[in-house]
Short mmCIF file of C-alpha atoms and ligand atoms in Angstrom, two decimals:
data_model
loop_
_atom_site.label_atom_id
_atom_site.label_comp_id
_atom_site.label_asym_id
_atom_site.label_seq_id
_atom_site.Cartn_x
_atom_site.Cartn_y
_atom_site.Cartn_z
CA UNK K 1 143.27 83.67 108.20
CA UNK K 2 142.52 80.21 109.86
CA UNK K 3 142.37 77.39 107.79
CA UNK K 4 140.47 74.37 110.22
CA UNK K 5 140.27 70.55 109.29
CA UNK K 6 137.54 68.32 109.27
CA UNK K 7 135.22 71.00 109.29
CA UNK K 8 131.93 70.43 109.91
CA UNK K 9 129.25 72.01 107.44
CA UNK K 10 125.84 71.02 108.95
CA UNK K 11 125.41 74.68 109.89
CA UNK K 12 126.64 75.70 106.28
CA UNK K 13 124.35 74.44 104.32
CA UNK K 14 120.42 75.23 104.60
CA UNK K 15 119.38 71.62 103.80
CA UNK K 16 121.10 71.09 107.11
CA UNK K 17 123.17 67.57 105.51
CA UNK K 18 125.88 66.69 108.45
CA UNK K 19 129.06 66.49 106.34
CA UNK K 20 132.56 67.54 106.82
CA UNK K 21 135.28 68.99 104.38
CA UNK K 22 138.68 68.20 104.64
CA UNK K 23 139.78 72.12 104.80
CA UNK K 24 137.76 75.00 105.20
CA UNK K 25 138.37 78.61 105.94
CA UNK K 26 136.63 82.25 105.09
CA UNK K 27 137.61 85.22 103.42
CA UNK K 28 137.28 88.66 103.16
CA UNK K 29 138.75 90.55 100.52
CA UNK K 30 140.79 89.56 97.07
CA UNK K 31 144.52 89.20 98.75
CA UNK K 32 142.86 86.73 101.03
CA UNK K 33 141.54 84.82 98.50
CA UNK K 34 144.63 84.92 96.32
CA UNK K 35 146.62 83.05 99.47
CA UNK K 36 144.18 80.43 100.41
CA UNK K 37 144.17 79.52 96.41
CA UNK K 38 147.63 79.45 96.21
CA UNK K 39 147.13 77.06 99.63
CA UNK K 40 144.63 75.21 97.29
CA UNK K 41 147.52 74.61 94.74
CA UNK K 42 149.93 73.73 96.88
CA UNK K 43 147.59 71.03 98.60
CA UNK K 44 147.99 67.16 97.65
CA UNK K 45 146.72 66.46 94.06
CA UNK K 46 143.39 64.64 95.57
CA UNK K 47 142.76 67.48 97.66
CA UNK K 48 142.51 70.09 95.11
CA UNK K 49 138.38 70.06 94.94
CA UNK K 50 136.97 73.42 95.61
CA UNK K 51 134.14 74.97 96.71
CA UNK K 52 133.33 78.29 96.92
CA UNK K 53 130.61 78.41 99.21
CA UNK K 54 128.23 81.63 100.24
CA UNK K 55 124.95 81.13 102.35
CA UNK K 56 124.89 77.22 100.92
CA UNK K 57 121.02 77.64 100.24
CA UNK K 58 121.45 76.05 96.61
CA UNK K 59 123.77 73.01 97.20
CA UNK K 60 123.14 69.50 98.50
CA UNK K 61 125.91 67.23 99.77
CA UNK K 62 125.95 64.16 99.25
CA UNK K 63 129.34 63.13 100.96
CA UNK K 64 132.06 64.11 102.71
CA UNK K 65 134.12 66.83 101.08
CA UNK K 66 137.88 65.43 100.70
CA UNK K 67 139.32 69.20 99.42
CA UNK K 68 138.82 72.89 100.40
CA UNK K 69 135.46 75.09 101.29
CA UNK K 70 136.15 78.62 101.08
CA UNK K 71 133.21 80.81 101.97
CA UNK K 72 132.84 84.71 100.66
CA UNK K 73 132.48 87.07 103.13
CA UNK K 74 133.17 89.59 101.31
CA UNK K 75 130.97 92.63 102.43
CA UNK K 76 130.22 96.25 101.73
CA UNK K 77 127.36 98.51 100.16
CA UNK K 78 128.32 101.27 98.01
CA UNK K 79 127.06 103.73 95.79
CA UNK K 80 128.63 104.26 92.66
CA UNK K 81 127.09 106.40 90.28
CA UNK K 82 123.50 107.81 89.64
CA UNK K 83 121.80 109.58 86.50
CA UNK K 84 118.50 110.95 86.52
CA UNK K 85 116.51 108.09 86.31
CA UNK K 86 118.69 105.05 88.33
CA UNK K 87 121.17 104.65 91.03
CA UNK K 88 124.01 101.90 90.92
CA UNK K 89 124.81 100.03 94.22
CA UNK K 90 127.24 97.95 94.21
CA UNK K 91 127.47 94.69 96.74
CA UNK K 92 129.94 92.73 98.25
CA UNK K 93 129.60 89.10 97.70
CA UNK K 94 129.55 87.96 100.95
CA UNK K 95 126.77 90.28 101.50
CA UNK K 96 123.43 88.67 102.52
CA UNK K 97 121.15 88.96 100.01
CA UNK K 98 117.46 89.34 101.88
CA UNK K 99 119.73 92.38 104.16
CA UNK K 100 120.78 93.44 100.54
CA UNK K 101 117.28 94.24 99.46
CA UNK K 102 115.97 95.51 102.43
CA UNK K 103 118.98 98.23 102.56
CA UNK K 104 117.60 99.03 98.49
CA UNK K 105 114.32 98.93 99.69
CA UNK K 106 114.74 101.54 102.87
CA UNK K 107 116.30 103.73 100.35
CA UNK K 108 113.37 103.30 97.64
CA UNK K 109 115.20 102.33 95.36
CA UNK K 110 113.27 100.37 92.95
CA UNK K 111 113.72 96.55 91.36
CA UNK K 112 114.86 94.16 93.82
CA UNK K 113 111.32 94.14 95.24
CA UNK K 114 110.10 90.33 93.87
CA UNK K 115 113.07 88.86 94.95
CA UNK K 116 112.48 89.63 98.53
CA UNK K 117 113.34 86.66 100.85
CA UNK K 118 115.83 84.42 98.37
CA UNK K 119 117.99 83.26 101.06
CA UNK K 120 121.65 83.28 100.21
CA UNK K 121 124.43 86.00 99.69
CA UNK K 122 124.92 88.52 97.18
CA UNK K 123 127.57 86.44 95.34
CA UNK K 124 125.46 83.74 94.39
CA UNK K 125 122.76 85.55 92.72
CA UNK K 126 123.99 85.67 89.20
CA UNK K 127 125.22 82.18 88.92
CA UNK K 128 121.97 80.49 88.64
CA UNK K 129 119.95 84.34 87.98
CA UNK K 130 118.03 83.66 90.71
CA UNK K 131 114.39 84.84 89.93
CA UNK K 132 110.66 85.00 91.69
CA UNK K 133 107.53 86.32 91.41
CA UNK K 134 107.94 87.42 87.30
CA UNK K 135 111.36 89.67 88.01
CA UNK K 136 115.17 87.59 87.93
CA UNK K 137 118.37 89.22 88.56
CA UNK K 138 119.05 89.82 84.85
CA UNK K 139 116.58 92.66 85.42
CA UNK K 140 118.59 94.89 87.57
CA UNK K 141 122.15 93.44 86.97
CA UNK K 142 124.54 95.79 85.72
CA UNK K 143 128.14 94.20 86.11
CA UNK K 144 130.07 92.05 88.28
CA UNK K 145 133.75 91.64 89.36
CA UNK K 146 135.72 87.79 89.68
CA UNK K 147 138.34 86.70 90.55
CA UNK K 148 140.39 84.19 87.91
CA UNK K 149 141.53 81.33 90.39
CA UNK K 150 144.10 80.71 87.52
CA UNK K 151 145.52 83.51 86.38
CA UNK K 152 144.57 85.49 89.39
CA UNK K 153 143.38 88.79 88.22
CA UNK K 154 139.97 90.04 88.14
CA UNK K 155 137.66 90.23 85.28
CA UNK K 156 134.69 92.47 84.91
CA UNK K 157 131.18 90.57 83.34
CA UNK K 158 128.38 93.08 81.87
CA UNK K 159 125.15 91.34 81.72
CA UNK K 160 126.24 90.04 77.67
CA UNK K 161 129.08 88.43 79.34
CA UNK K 162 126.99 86.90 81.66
CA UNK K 163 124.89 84.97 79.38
CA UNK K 164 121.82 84.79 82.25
CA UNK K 165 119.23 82.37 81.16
CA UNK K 166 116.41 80.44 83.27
CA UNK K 167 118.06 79.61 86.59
CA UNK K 168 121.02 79.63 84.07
CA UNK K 169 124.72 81.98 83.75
CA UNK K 170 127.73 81.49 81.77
CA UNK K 171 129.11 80.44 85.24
CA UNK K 172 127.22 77.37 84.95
CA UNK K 173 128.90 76.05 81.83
CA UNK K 174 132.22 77.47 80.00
CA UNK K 175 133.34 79.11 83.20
CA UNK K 176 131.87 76.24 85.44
CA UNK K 177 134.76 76.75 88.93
CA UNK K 178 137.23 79.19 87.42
CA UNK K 179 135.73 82.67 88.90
CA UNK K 180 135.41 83.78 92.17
CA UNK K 181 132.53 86.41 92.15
CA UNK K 182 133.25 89.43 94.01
CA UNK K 183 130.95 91.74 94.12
CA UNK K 184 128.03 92.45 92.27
CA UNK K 185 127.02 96.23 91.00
CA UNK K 186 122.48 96.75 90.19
CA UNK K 187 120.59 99.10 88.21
CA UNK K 188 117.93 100.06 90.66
CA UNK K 189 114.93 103.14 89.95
CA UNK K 190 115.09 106.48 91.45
CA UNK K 191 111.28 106.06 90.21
CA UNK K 192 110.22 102.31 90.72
CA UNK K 193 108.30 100.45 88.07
CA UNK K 194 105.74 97.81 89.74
CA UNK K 195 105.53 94.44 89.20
CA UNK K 196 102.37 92.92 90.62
CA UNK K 197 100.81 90.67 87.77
CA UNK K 198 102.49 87.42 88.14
CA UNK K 199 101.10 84.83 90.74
CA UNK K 200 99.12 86.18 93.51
CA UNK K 201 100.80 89.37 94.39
CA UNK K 202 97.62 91.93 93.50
CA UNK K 203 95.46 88.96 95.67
CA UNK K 204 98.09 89.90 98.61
CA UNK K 205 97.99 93.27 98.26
CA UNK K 206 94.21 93.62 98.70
CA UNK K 207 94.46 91.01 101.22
CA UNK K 208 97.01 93.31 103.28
CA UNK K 209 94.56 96.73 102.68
CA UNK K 210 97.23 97.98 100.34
CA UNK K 211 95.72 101.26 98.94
CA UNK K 212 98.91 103.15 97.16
CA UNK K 213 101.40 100.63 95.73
CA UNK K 214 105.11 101.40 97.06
CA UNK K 215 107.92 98.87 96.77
CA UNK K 216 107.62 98.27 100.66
CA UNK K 217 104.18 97.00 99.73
CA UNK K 218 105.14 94.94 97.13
CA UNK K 219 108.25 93.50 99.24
CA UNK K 220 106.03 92.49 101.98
CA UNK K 221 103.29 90.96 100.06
CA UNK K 222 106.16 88.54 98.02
CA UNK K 223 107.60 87.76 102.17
CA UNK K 224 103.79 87.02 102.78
CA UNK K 225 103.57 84.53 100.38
CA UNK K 226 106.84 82.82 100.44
CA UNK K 227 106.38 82.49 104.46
CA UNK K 228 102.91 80.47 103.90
CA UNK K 229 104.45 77.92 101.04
CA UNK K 230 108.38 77.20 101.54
CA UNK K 231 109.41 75.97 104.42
CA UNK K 232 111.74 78.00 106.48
CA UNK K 233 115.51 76.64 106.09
CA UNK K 234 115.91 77.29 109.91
CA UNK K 235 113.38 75.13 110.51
CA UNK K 236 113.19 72.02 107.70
CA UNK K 237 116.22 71.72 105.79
CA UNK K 238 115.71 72.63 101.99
CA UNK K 239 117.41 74.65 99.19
CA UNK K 240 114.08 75.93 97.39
CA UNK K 241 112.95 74.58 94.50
CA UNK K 242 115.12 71.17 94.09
CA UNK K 243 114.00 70.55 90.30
CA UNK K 244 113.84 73.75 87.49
CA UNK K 245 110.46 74.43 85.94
CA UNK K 246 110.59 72.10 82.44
CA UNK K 247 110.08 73.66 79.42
CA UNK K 248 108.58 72.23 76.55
CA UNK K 249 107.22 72.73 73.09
CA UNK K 250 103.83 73.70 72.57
CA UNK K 251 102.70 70.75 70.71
CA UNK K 252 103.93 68.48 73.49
CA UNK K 253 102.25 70.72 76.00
CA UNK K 254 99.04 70.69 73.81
CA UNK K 255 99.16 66.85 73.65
CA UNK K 256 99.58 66.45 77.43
CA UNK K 257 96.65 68.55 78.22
CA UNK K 258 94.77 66.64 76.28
CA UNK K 259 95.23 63.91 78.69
CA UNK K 260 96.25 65.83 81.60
CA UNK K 261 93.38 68.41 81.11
CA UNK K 262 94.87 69.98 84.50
CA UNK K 263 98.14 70.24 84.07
CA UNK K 264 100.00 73.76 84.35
CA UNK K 265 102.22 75.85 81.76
CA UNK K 266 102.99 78.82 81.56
CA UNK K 267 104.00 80.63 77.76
CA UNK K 268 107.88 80.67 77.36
CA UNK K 269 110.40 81.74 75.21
CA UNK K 270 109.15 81.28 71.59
CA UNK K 271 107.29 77.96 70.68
CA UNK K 272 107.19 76.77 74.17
CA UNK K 273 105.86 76.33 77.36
CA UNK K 274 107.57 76.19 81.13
CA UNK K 275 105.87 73.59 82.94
CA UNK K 276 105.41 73.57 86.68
CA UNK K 277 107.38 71.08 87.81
CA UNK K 278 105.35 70.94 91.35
CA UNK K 279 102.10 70.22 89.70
CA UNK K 280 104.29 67.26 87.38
CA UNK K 281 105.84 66.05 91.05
CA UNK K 282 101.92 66.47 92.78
CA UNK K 283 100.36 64.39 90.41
CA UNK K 284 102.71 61.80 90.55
CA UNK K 285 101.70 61.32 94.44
CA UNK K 286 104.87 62.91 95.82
CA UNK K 287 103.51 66.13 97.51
CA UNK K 288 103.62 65.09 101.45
CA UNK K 289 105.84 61.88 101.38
CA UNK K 290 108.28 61.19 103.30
CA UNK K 291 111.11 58.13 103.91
CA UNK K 292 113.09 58.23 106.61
CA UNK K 293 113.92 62.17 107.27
CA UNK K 294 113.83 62.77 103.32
CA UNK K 295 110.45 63.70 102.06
CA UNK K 296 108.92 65.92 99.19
CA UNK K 297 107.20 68.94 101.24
CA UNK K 298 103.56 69.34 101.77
CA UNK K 299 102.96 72.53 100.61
CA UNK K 300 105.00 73.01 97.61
CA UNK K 301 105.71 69.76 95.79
CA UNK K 302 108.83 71.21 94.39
CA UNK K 303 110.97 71.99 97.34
CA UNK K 304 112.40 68.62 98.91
CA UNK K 305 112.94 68.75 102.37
CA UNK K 306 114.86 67.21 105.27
CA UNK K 307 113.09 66.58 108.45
CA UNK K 308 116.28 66.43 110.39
CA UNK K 309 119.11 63.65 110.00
CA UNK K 310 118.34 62.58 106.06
CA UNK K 311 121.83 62.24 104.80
CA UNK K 312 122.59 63.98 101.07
CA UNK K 313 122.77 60.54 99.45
CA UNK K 314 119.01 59.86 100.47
CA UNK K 315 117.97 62.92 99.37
CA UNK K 316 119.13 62.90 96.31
CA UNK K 317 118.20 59.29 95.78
CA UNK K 318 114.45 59.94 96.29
CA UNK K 319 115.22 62.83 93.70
CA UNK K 320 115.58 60.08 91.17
CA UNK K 321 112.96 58.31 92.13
CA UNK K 322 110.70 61.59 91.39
CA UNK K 323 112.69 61.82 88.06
CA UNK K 324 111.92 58.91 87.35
CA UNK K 325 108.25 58.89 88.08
CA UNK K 326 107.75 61.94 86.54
CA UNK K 327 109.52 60.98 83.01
CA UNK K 328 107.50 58.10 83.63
CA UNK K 329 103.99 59.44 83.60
CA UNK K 330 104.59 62.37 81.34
CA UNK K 331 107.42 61.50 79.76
CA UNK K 332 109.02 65.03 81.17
CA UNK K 333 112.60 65.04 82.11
CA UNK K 334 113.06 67.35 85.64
CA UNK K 335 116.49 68.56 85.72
CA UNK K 336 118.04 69.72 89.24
CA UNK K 337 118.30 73.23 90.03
CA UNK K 338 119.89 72.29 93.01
CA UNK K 339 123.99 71.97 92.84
CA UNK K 340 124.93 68.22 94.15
CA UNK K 341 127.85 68.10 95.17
P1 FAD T 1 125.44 78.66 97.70
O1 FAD T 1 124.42 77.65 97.99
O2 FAD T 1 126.46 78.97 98.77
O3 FAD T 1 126.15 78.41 96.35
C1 FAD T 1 125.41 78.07 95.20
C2 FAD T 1 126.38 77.86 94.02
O4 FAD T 1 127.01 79.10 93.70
C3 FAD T 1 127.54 76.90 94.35
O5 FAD T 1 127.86 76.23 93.17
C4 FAD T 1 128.66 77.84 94.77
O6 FAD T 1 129.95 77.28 94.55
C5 FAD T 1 128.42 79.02 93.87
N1 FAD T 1 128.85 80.29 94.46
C6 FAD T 1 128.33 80.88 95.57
N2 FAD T 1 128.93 82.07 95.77
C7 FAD T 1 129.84 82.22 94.79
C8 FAD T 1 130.78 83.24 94.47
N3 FAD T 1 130.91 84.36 95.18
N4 FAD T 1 131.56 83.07 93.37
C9 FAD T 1 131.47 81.95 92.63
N5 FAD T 1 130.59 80.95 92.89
C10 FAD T 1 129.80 81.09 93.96
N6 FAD T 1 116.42 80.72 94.19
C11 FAD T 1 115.79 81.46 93.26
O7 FAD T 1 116.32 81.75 92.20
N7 FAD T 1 114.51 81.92 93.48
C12 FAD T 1 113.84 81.66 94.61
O8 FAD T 1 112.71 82.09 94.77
C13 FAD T 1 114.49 80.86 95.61
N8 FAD T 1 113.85 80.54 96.75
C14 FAD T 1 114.47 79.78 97.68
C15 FAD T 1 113.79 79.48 98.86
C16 FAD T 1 114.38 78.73 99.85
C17 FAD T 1 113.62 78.42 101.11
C18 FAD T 1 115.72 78.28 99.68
C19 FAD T 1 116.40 77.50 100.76
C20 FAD T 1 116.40 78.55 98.49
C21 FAD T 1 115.78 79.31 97.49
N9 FAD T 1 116.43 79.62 96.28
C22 FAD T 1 115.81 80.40 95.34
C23 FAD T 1 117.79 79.10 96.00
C24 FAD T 1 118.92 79.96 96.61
O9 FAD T 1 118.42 80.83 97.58
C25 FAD T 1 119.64 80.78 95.53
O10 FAD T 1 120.18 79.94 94.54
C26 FAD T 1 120.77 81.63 96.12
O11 FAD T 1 121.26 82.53 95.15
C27 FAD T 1 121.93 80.78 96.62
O12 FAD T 1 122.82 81.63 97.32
P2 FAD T 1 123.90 81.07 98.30
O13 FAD T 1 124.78 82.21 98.69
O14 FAD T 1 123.27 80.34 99.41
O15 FAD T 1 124.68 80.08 97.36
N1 EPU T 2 101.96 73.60 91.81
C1 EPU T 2 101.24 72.47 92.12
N2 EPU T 2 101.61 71.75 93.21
C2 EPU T 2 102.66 72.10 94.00
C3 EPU T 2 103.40 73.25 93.68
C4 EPU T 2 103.03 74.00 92.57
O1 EPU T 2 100.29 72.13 91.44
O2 EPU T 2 102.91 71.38 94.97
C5 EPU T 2 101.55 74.40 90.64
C6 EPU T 2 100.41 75.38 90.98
O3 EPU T 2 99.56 75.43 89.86
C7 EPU T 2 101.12 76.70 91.11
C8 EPU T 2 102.26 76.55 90.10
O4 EPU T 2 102.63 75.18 90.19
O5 EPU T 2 100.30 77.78 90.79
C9 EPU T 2 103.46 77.43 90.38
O6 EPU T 2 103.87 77.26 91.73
P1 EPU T 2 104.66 78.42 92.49
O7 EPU T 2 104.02 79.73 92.26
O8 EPU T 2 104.88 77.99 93.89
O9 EPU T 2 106.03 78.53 91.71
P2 EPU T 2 107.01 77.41 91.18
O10 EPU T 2 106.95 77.42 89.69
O11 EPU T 2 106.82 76.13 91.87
C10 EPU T 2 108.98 79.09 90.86
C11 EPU T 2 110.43 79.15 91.20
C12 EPU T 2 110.61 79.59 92.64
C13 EPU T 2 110.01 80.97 92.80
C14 EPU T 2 108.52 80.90 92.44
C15 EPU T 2 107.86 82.26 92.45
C16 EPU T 2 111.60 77.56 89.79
C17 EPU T 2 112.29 76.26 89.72
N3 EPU T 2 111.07 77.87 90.98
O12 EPU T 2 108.41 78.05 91.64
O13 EPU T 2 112.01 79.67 92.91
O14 EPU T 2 110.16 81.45 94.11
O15 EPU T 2 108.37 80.35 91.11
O16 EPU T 2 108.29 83.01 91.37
O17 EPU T 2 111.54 78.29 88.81
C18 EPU T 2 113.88 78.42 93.69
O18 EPU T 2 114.40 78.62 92.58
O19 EPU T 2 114.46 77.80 94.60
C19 EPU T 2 112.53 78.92 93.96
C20 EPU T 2 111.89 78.72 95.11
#
């Protein structure tokens, strides 16, 4: 195992920022891990800051990293039990997570569908639930394996454990940099279920001739319309949607369409109503702007975007200025999805 200073992680992260980290090196199973944490531990006080990185399509960096990048490449695919009606595959967490799906998809097995094209690795996908077109991973997850960078043994979550909320996971808050995620096992159909209400999926699928539904179908009508609204990370720098989807009560939604008769919600969990954020961001005059290489993206209001050398810092600080606007026209507080590091 190679551990390399003054790493560069321009490549490493799909808004393309150009910043360094003081060490970083890869792994590929649990004993590596266990040394290069133990290397962590060992390193100068100041130097202890850790990231565990995977595909870096859900961070932004906003300086130079003065500690330790460790990136999961943990891979394998492996089938570990079936019953009549599902099959459970369980994934490495280094394993991509678009490759992931397809390898589900070849096989027919059924769920992973709507969350074709999520860039990123396997690894990542519980910590934030990562969800599209009306399915999230909550849906299909069955457990997952981590790795305690304390105590150094390895815990199993079940999807109670896991506490998965929007764009949310108990590894977002009480475990917040203690685990290590391993590997990740899903509940997938023998016999798929489709999903085709939410957005314009059915519109795709009569657009693409679609006569019998299959999971291929569905799969390539989602890539379809991802493709013609978020910008391709290999081409602009992004990490997706930049600000979660607000939610709100229903009396504060009913009061703003009174004077927003346009504005979009969707119905939410109870009383409420999840707001999109990209129409908030639009009508503030964002969609299209652009300051230097940092600018909100044309297409999809949501998704901020570097043209090619913004640093992290700007980024972020025309973030704020959309926070700002936005909590200043309708008094609506965006909170990042994106992790800022
Ligand atoms: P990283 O960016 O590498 O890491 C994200 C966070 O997870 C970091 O805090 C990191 O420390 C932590 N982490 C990563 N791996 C592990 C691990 N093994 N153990 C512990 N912690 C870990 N997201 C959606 O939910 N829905 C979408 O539709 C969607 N569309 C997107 C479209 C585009 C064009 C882009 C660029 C991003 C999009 N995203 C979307 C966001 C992103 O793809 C997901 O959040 C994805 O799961 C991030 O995976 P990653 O491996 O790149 O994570
Ligand atoms: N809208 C605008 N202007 C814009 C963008 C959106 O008015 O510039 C309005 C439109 O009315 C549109 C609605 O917002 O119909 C919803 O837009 P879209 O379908 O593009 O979805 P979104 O709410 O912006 C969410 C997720 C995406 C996910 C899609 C599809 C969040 C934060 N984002 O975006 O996830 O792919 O739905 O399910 O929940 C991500 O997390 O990175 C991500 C891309």
């Amino acid at each position: 195992m190679q551990i390399q200073e003054n790493f560069p992680l321009r490549a490493y992260n799909s808004f393309g920022i150009d910043a360094n980290t003081r060490h970083f090196a890869r792994f590929s199973n649990d004993d590596q891990l266990k040394e290069l944490l133990l290397a962590v531990q060992r390193s100068p006080l100041s130097q202890q800051n850790l990231l565990i990185l995977g595909g870096g399509s859900n961070i932004l960096l906003t300086h130079d990293l003065d500690g330790w990048v460790l990136k999961n490449e943990i891979q394998g695919i492996e089938e570990v039990h079936e019953d009549n009606e599902y099959v459970f595959v369980k994934a490495g967490a280094g394993e991509n997570w678009h490759s992931f799906v397809q390898y589900c998809i070849n096989r027919n097995w059924g769920g992973l569908e709507n969350l074709s094209l999520i860039p990123g690795n396997v690894g990542a996908s519980p910590m934030q639930n990562i969800g599209a077109y009306g399915i999230e991973l909550e849906d299909v997850f069955w457990d997952l394996e981590a790795y305690h960078m304390n105590d150094h043994a390895i815990h199993t979550f079940t999807q109670e454990d896991c506490q998965f909320g929007y764009r949310d996971s108990v590894f977002k808050h009480k475990y917040k940099n203690q685990f290590v995620i391993l590997n990740v096992t899903f509940r997938l159909r023998k016999h798929p279920i489709y999903h085709t209400s939410y957005g314009a999926i059915s519109q795709e699928l009569d657009k693409m001739g679609v006569q019998t539904l299959s999971i291929q179908a569905i799969s390539q009508a989602v890539i379809n319309i991802r493709q013609a609204k978020l910008p391709d990370p290999a081409v602009i720098g992004n990490a997706g949607s930049f600000f979660k989807n607000p939610i709100i009560s229903r009396q504060n939604f009913e009061d703003l369409k009174l004077e927003y008769p346009g504005i979009v919600g969707y119905a939410s969990q109870g009383d409420t109503v999840k707001l999109a954020a990209g129409w908030l961001i639009e009508n503030c005059g964002w969609k299209g702007f652009r300051k230097g290489d940092a600018g909100c993206h044309d297409k999809q209001a949501l998704v901020l975007v570097n043209y090619g050398n913004a640093t992290g810092a700007e980024i972020y600080a025309l973030s704020q200025e959309i926070v700002n606007s936005v909590a200043f026209k309708f008094g609506v507080e965006l909170e990042r999805e994106v992790n800022v590091l």
